[in-house]
Short mmCIF file of C-alpha atoms in Angstrom, two decimals:
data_model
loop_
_atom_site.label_atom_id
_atom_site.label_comp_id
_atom_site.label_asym_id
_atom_site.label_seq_id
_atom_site.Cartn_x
_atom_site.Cartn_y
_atom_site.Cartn_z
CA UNK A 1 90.48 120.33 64.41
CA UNK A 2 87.25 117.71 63.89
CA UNK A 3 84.05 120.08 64.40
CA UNK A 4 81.98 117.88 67.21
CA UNK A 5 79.36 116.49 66.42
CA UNK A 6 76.00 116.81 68.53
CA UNK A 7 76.79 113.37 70.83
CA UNK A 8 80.50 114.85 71.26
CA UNK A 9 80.91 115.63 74.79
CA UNK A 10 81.45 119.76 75.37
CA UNK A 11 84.07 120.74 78.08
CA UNK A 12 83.01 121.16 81.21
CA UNK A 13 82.11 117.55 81.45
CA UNK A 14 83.32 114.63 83.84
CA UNK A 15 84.40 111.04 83.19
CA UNK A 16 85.51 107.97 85.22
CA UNK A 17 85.16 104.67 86.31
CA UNK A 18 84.89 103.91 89.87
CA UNK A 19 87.88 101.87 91.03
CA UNK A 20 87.99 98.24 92.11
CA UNK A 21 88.22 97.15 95.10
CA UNK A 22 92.07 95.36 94.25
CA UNK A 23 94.51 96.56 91.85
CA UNK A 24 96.29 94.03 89.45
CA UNK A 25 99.25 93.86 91.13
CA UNK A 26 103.13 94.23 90.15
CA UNK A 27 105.87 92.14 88.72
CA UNK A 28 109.31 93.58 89.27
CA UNK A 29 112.24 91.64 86.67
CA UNK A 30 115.79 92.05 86.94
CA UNK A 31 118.62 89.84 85.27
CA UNK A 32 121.13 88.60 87.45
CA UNK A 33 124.81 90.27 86.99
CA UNK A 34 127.52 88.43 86.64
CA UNK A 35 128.62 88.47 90.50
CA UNK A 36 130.95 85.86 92.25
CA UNK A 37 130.40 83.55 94.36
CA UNK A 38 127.04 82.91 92.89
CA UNK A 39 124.57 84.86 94.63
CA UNK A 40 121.61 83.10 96.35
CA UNK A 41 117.52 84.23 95.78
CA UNK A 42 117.56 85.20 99.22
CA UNK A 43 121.30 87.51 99.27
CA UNK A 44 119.94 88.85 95.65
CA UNK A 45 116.71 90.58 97.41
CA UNK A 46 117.75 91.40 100.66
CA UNK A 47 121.05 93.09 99.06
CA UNK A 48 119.49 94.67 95.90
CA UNK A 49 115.99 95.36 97.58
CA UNK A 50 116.31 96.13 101.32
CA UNK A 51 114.87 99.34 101.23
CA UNK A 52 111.71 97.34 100.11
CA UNK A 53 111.62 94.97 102.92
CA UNK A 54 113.34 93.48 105.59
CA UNK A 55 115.42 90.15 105.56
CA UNK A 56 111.88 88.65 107.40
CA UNK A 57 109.90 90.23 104.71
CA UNK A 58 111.90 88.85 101.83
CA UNK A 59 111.35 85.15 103.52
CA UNK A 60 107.68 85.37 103.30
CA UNK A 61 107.90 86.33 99.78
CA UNK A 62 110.15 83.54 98.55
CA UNK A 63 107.85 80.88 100.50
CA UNK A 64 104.86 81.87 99.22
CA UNK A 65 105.48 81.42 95.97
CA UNK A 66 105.89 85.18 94.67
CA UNK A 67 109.46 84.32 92.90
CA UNK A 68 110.08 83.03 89.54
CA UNK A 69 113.43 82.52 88.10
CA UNK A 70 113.32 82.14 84.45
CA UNK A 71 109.52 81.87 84.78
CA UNK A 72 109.54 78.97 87.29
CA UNK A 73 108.42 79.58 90.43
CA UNK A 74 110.70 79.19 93.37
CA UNK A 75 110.22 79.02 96.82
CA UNK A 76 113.43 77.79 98.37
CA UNK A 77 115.41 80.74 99.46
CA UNK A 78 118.92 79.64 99.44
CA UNK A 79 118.62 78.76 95.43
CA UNK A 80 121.62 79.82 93.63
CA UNK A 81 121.31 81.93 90.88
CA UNK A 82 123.01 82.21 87.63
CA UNK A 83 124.36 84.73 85.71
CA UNK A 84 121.59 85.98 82.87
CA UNK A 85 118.75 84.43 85.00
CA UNK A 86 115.36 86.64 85.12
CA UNK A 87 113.56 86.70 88.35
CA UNK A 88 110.84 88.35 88.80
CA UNK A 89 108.87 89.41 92.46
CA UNK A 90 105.19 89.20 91.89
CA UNK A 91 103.65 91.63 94.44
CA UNK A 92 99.88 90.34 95.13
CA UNK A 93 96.80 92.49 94.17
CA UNK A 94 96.12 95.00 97.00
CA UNK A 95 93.38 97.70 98.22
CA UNK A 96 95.03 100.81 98.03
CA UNK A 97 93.53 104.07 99.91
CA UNK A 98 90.54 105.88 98.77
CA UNK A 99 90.45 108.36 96.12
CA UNK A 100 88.59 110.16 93.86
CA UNK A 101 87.95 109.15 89.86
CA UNK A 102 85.71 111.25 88.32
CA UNK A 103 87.76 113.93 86.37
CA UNK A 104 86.25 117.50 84.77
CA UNK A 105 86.98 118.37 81.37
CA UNK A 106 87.72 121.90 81.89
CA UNK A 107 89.17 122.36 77.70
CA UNK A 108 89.68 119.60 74.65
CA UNK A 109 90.99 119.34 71.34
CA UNK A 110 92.21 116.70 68.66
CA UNK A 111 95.47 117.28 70.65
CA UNK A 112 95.27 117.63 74.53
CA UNK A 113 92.88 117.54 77.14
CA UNK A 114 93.24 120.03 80.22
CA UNK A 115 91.41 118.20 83.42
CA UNK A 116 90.49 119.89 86.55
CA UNK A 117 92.57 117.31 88.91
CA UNK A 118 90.90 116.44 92.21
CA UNK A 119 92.89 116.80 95.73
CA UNK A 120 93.77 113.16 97.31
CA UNK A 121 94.26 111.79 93.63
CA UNK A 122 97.22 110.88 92.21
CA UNK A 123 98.75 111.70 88.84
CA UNK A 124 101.12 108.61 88.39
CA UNK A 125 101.75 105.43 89.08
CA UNK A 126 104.01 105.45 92.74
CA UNK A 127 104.10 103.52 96.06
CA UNK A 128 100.82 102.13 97.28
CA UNK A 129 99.13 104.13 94.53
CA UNK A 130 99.43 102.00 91.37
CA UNK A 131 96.27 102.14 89.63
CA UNK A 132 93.92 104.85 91.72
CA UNK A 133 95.67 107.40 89.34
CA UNK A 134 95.08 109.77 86.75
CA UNK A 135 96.40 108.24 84.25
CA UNK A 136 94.51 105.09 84.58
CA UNK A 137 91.55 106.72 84.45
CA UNK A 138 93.12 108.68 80.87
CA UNK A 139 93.48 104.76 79.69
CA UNK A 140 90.14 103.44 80.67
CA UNK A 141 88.00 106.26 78.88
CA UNK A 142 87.36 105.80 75.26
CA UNK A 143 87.26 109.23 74.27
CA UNK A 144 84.12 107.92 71.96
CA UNK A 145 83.18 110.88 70.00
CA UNK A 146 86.57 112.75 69.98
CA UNK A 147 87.89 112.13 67.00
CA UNK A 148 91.46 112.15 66.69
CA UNK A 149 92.97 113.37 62.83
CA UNK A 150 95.82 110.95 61.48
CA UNK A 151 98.09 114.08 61.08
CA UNK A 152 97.98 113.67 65.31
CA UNK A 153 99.58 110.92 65.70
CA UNK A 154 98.90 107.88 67.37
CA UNK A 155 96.42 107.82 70.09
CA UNK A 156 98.33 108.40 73.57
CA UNK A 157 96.44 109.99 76.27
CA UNK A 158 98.83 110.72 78.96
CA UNK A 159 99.81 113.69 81.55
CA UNK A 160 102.56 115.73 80.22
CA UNK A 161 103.84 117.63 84.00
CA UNK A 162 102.38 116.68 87.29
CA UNK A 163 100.60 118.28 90.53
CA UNK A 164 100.91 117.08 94.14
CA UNK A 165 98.24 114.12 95.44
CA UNK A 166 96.89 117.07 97.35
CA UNK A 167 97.01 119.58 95.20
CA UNK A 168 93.83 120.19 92.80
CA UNK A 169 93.38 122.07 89.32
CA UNK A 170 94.59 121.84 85.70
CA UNK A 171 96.53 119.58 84.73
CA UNK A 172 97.40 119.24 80.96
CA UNK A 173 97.44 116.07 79.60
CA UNK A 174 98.57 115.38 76.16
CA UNK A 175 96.44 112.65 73.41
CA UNK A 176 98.82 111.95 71.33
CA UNK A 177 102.55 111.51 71.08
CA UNK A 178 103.38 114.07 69.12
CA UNK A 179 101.59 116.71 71.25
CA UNK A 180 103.41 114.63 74.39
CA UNK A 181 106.71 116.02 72.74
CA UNK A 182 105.35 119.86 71.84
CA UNK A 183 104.01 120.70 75.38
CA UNK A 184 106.99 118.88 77.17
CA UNK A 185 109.51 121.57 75.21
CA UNK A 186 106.17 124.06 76.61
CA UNK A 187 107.37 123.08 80.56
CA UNK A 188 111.03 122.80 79.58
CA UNK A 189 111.51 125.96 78.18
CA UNK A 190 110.80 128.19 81.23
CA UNK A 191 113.13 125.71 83.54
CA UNK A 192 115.82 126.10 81.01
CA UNK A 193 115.35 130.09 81.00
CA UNK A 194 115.77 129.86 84.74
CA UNK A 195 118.68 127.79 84.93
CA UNK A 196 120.27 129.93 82.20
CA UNK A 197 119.32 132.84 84.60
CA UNK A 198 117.64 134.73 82.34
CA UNK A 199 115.93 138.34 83.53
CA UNK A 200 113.16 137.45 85.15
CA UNK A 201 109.91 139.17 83.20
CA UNK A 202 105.82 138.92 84.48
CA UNK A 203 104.73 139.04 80.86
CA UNK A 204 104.25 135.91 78.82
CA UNK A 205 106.11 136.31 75.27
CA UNK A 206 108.22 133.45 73.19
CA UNK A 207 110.69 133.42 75.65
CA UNK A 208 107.75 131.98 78.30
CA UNK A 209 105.47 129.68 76.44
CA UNK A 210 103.28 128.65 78.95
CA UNK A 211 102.53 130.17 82.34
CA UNK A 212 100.80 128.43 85.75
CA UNK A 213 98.73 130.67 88.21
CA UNK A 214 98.14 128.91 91.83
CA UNK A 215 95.88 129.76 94.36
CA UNK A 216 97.14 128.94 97.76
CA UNK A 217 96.64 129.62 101.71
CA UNK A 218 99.34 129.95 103.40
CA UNK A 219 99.91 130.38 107.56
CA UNK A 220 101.13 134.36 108.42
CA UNK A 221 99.98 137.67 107.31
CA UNK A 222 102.69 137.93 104.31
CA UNK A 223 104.31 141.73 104.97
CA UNK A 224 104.92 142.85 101.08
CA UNK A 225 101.93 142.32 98.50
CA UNK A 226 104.62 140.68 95.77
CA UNK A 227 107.73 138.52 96.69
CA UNK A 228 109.87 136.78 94.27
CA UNK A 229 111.84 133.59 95.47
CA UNK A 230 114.45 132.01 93.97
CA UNK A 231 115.74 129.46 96.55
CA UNK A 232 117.24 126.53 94.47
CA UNK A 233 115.75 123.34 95.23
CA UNK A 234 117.31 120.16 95.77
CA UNK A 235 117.40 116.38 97.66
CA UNK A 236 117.93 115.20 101.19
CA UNK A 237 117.96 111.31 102.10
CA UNK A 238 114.54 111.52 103.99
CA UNK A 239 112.93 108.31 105.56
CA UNK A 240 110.01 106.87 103.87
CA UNK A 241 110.66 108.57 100.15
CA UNK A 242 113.91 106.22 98.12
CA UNK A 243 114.70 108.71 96.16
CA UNK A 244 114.53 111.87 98.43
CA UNK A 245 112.86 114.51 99.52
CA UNK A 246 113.27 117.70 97.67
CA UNK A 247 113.96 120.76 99.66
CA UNK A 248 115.20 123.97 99.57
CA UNK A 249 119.23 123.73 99.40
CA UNK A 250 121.85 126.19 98.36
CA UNK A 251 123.28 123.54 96.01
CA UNK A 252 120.26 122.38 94.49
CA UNK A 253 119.07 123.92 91.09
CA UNK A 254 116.90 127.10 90.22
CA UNK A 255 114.08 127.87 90.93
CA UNK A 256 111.45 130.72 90.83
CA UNK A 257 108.64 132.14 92.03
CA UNK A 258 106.60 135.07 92.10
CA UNK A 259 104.08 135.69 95.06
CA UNK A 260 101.02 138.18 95.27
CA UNK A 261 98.89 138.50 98.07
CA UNK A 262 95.14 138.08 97.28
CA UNK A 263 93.79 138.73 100.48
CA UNK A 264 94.91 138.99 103.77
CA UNK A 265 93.13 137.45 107.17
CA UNK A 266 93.98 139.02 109.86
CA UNK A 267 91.47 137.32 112.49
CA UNK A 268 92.80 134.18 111.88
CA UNK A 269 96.29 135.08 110.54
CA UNK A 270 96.19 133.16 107.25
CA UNK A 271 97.01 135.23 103.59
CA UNK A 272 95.57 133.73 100.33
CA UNK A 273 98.32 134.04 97.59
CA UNK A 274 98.26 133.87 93.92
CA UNK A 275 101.69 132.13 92.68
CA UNK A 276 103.61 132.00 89.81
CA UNK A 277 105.52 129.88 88.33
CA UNK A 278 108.28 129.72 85.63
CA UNK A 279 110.67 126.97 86.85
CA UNK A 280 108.55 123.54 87.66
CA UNK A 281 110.84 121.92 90.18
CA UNK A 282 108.65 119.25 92.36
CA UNK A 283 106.61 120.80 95.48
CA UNK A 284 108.20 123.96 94.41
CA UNK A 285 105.50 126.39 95.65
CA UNK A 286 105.18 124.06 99.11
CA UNK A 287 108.95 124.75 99.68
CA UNK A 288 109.42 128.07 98.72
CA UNK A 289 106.70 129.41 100.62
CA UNK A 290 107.94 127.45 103.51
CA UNK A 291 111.01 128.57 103.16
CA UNK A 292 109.75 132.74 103.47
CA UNK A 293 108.04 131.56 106.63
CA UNK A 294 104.69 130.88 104.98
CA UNK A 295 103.93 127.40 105.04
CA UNK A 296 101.06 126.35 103.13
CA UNK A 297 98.15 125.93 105.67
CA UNK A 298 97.56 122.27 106.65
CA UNK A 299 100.53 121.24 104.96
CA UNK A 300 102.08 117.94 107.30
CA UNK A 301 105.58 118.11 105.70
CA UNK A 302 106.97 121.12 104.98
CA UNK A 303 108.27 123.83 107.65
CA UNK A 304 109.41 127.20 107.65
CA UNK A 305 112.93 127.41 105.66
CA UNK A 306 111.06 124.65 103.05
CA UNK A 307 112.45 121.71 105.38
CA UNK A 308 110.47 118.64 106.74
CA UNK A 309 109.25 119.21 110.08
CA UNK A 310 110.96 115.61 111.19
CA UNK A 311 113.61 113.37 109.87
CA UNK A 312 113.54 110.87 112.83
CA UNK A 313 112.04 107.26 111.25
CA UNK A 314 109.55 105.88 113.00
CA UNK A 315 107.95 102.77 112.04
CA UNK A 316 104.41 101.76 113.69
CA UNK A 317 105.53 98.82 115.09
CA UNK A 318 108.71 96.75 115.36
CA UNK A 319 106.57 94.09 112.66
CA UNK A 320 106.48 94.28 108.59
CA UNK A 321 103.49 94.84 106.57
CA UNK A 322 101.02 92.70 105.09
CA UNK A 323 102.86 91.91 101.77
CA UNK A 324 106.23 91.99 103.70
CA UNK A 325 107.49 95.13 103.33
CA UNK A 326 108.44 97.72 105.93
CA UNK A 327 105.30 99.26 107.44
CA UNK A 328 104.79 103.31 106.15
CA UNK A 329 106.87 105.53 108.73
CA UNK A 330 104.26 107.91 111.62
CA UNK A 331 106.48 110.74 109.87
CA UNK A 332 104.97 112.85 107.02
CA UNK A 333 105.39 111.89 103.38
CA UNK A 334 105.06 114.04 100.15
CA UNK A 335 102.02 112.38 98.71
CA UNK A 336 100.13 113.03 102.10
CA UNK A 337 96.95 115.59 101.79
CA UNK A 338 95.64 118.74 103.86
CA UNK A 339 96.84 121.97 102.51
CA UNK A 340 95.19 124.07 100.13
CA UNK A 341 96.77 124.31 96.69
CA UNK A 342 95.12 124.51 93.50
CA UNK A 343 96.40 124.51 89.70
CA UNK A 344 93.98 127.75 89.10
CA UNK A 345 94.64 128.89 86.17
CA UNK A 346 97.34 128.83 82.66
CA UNK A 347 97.93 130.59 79.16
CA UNK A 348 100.13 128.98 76.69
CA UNK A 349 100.66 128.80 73.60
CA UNK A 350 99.39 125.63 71.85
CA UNK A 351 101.60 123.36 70.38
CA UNK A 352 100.53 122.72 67.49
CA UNK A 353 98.40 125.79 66.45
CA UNK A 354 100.66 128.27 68.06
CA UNK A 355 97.22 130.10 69.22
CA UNK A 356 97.05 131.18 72.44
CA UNK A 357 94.74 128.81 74.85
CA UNK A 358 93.47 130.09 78.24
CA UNK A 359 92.16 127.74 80.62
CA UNK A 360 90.76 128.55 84.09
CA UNK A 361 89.39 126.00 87.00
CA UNK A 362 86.96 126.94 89.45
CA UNK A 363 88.59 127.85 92.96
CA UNK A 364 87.50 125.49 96.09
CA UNK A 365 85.70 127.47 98.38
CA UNK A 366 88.23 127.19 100.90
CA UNK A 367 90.83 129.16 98.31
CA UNK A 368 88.38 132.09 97.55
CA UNK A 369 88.53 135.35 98.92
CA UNK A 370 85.08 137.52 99.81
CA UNK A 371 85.37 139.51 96.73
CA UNK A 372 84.41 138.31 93.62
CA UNK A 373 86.19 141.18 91.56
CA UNK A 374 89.50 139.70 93.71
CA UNK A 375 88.42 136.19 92.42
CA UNK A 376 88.11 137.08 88.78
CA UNK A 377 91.36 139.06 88.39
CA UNK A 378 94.06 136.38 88.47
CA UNK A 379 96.34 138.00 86.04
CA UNK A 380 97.96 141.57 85.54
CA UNK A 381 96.28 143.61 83.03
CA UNK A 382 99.54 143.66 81.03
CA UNK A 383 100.16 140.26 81.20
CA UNK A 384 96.81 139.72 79.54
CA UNK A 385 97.30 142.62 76.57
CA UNK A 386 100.99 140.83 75.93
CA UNK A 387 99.14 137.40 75.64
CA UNK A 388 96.69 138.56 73.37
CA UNK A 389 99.27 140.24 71.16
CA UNK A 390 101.75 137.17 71.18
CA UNK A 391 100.32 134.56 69.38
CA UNK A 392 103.34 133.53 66.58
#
């Protein structure tokens, strides 16, 4: 690795660019299949689209001009379309919901970059969050003083696993491609282990390259002081979210997760939990928690048995949105914030050193417990000796 020089930016640090007020926008292209009869601009995106808006919706879009076809815009609905024609929707620049930008280095290297992720801020480009995200923020900064070796690889700063909009804490982020590829085979190899139902082990050796340590509060007074869950998790059709919402479901796929109790409240009946992860199925530690009766506290979506507390869709009104879509459902959604969950801390080995790295981020106040001897010790002693000991 490049030794810094003095204007080189030490971890912990923070960068970001506050975001304006409008995003660019989106262009969605598809080519026209061969279908018979011809299909018309208006059947084409109320057929292939309706789940994005309504027949009314699509209307408004055609007549104001948001179509092309074959890079000519087109605003009569009832155009026929050939076969092999590109059309593109053009969905205007919009405001989308506050968030956070500015993003603390918590470790850095010639090859990743470990951030300490803000709650209420996306990782990823998704629904009305398109450029408030993480990774936008990864593509503004320069990284001026970071210098990047050739034997890297080609500049390519980008999150390599994700955490919930609410959810804070590390999240690794790879700044190259080649260390893309090394720590993606990092998160695969524990899922695989799981779904090969391997024995399940608390130390960290070659078998688990990496290991994630949550802090999170969760509603109840948990009975044992260590619970392991391995509830598969899989999809339900659930209104508001096109491609599902993942739940706990006998014929979903593995999962696992190991539980301690940090500290228990009885006054107001609320545990904080340290949890452990192997297996990196999404919202896994909001569902599986749900699903042992422990919901995670403020959490609007998920229930006890790690099931969505409604399924009924209701819209605000009988109207469409803005931009012509379907206006956002009054019933929870995944991305939506108030529980306490937080990315606290993770050992792996590093992908292309093979040296053990340890990163830790601070704990919101919310997530600590009275005792700071109970806030330092995140990790069994064993666990620790094994890391230290494993480091081919």
């Amino acid at each position: 690795m490049a030794m810094p020089t003095s204007s080189t930016p030490q971890p912990p640090y923070s960068f970001g660019a506050p975001w304006p007020e409008l995003n660019e926008g989106l262009s969605y292209a598809d080519a026209v299949p061969s279908i018979h009869p011809a299909p018309t601009l208006i059947g084409f995106y109320s057929t292939e689209y309706k789940s994005s808006a309504p027949l009314e919706g699509w209307l408004r879009r055609i007549r104001n001009g948001q179509i092309t076809i074959d890079g000519q815009v087109v605003t009569d609905p009832e155009t026929v379309l050939r076969a092999g024609s590109k059309v593109v929707y053009h969905r205007l620049p919009w405001k989308e919901p506050p968030a956070p930008y500015l993003l603390e280095v918590l470790y850095e290297d010639d090859h990743m970059v470990a951030i300490n992720k803000p709650s209420g801020l996306q990782v990823l480009p998704g629904g009305i969050f398109q450029q408030r995200t993480v990774l936008q923020q990864l593509r503004w900064n320069t990284w001026k003083g970071i210098p990047v070796s050739r034997r890297c690889g080609e500049a390519h700063p980008v999150p390599v696993h994700r955490l919930g909009r609410g959810t804070s804490g590390i999240l690794l982020c790879a700044k190259t491609k080649q260390a893309k590829t090394g720590l993606a085979k990092l998160f695969a190899v524990g899922t695989s282990a799981i779904e090969e139902k391997r024995k399940y082990s608390q130390k960290l050796d070659k078998d688990w390259r990496i290991s994630k340590f949550y802090r999170a509060l969760v509603t109840g007074l948990l009975e044992d002081d260590e619970v392991i869950i391995k509830q598969p998790i899989g999809v339900m059709q659930y209104p508001g979210v096109a491609k599902g919402l993942y739940v706990a479901t006998s014929s979903g796929k593995p999962a696992l997760s190991k539980v301690s109790v940090v500290e228990r409240d009885v006054q107001e009946k609320r545990t904080l939990v340290q949890v452990e992860i192997h297996s990196g199925r999404p919202h896994q530690i909001r569902i599986h928690l749900a699903f042992i009766g422990h919901p995670l506290f403020g959490d609007p979506l998920y229930d006890i048995g790690g099931h969505p507390k409604s399924v009924e869709s209701e819209l605000v009104d009988g109207s469409f949105a803005e931009d012509g879509g379907y206006n956002k459902p009054t019933n929870p959604v995944p991305g939506d914030c108030g529980y306490f969950l937080h990315a606290h801390r993770v050992i792996l080995f590093h992908p292309s050193t093979d040296e053990v790295v340890e990163i830790t981020a601070p704990l919101p106040s919310v997530l600590q417990t009275n005792s700071k001897e109970l806030n330092r010790k995140e990790i069994p002693k064993e666990g620790l000796q094994c890391v230290a000991g494993s480091s081919s």
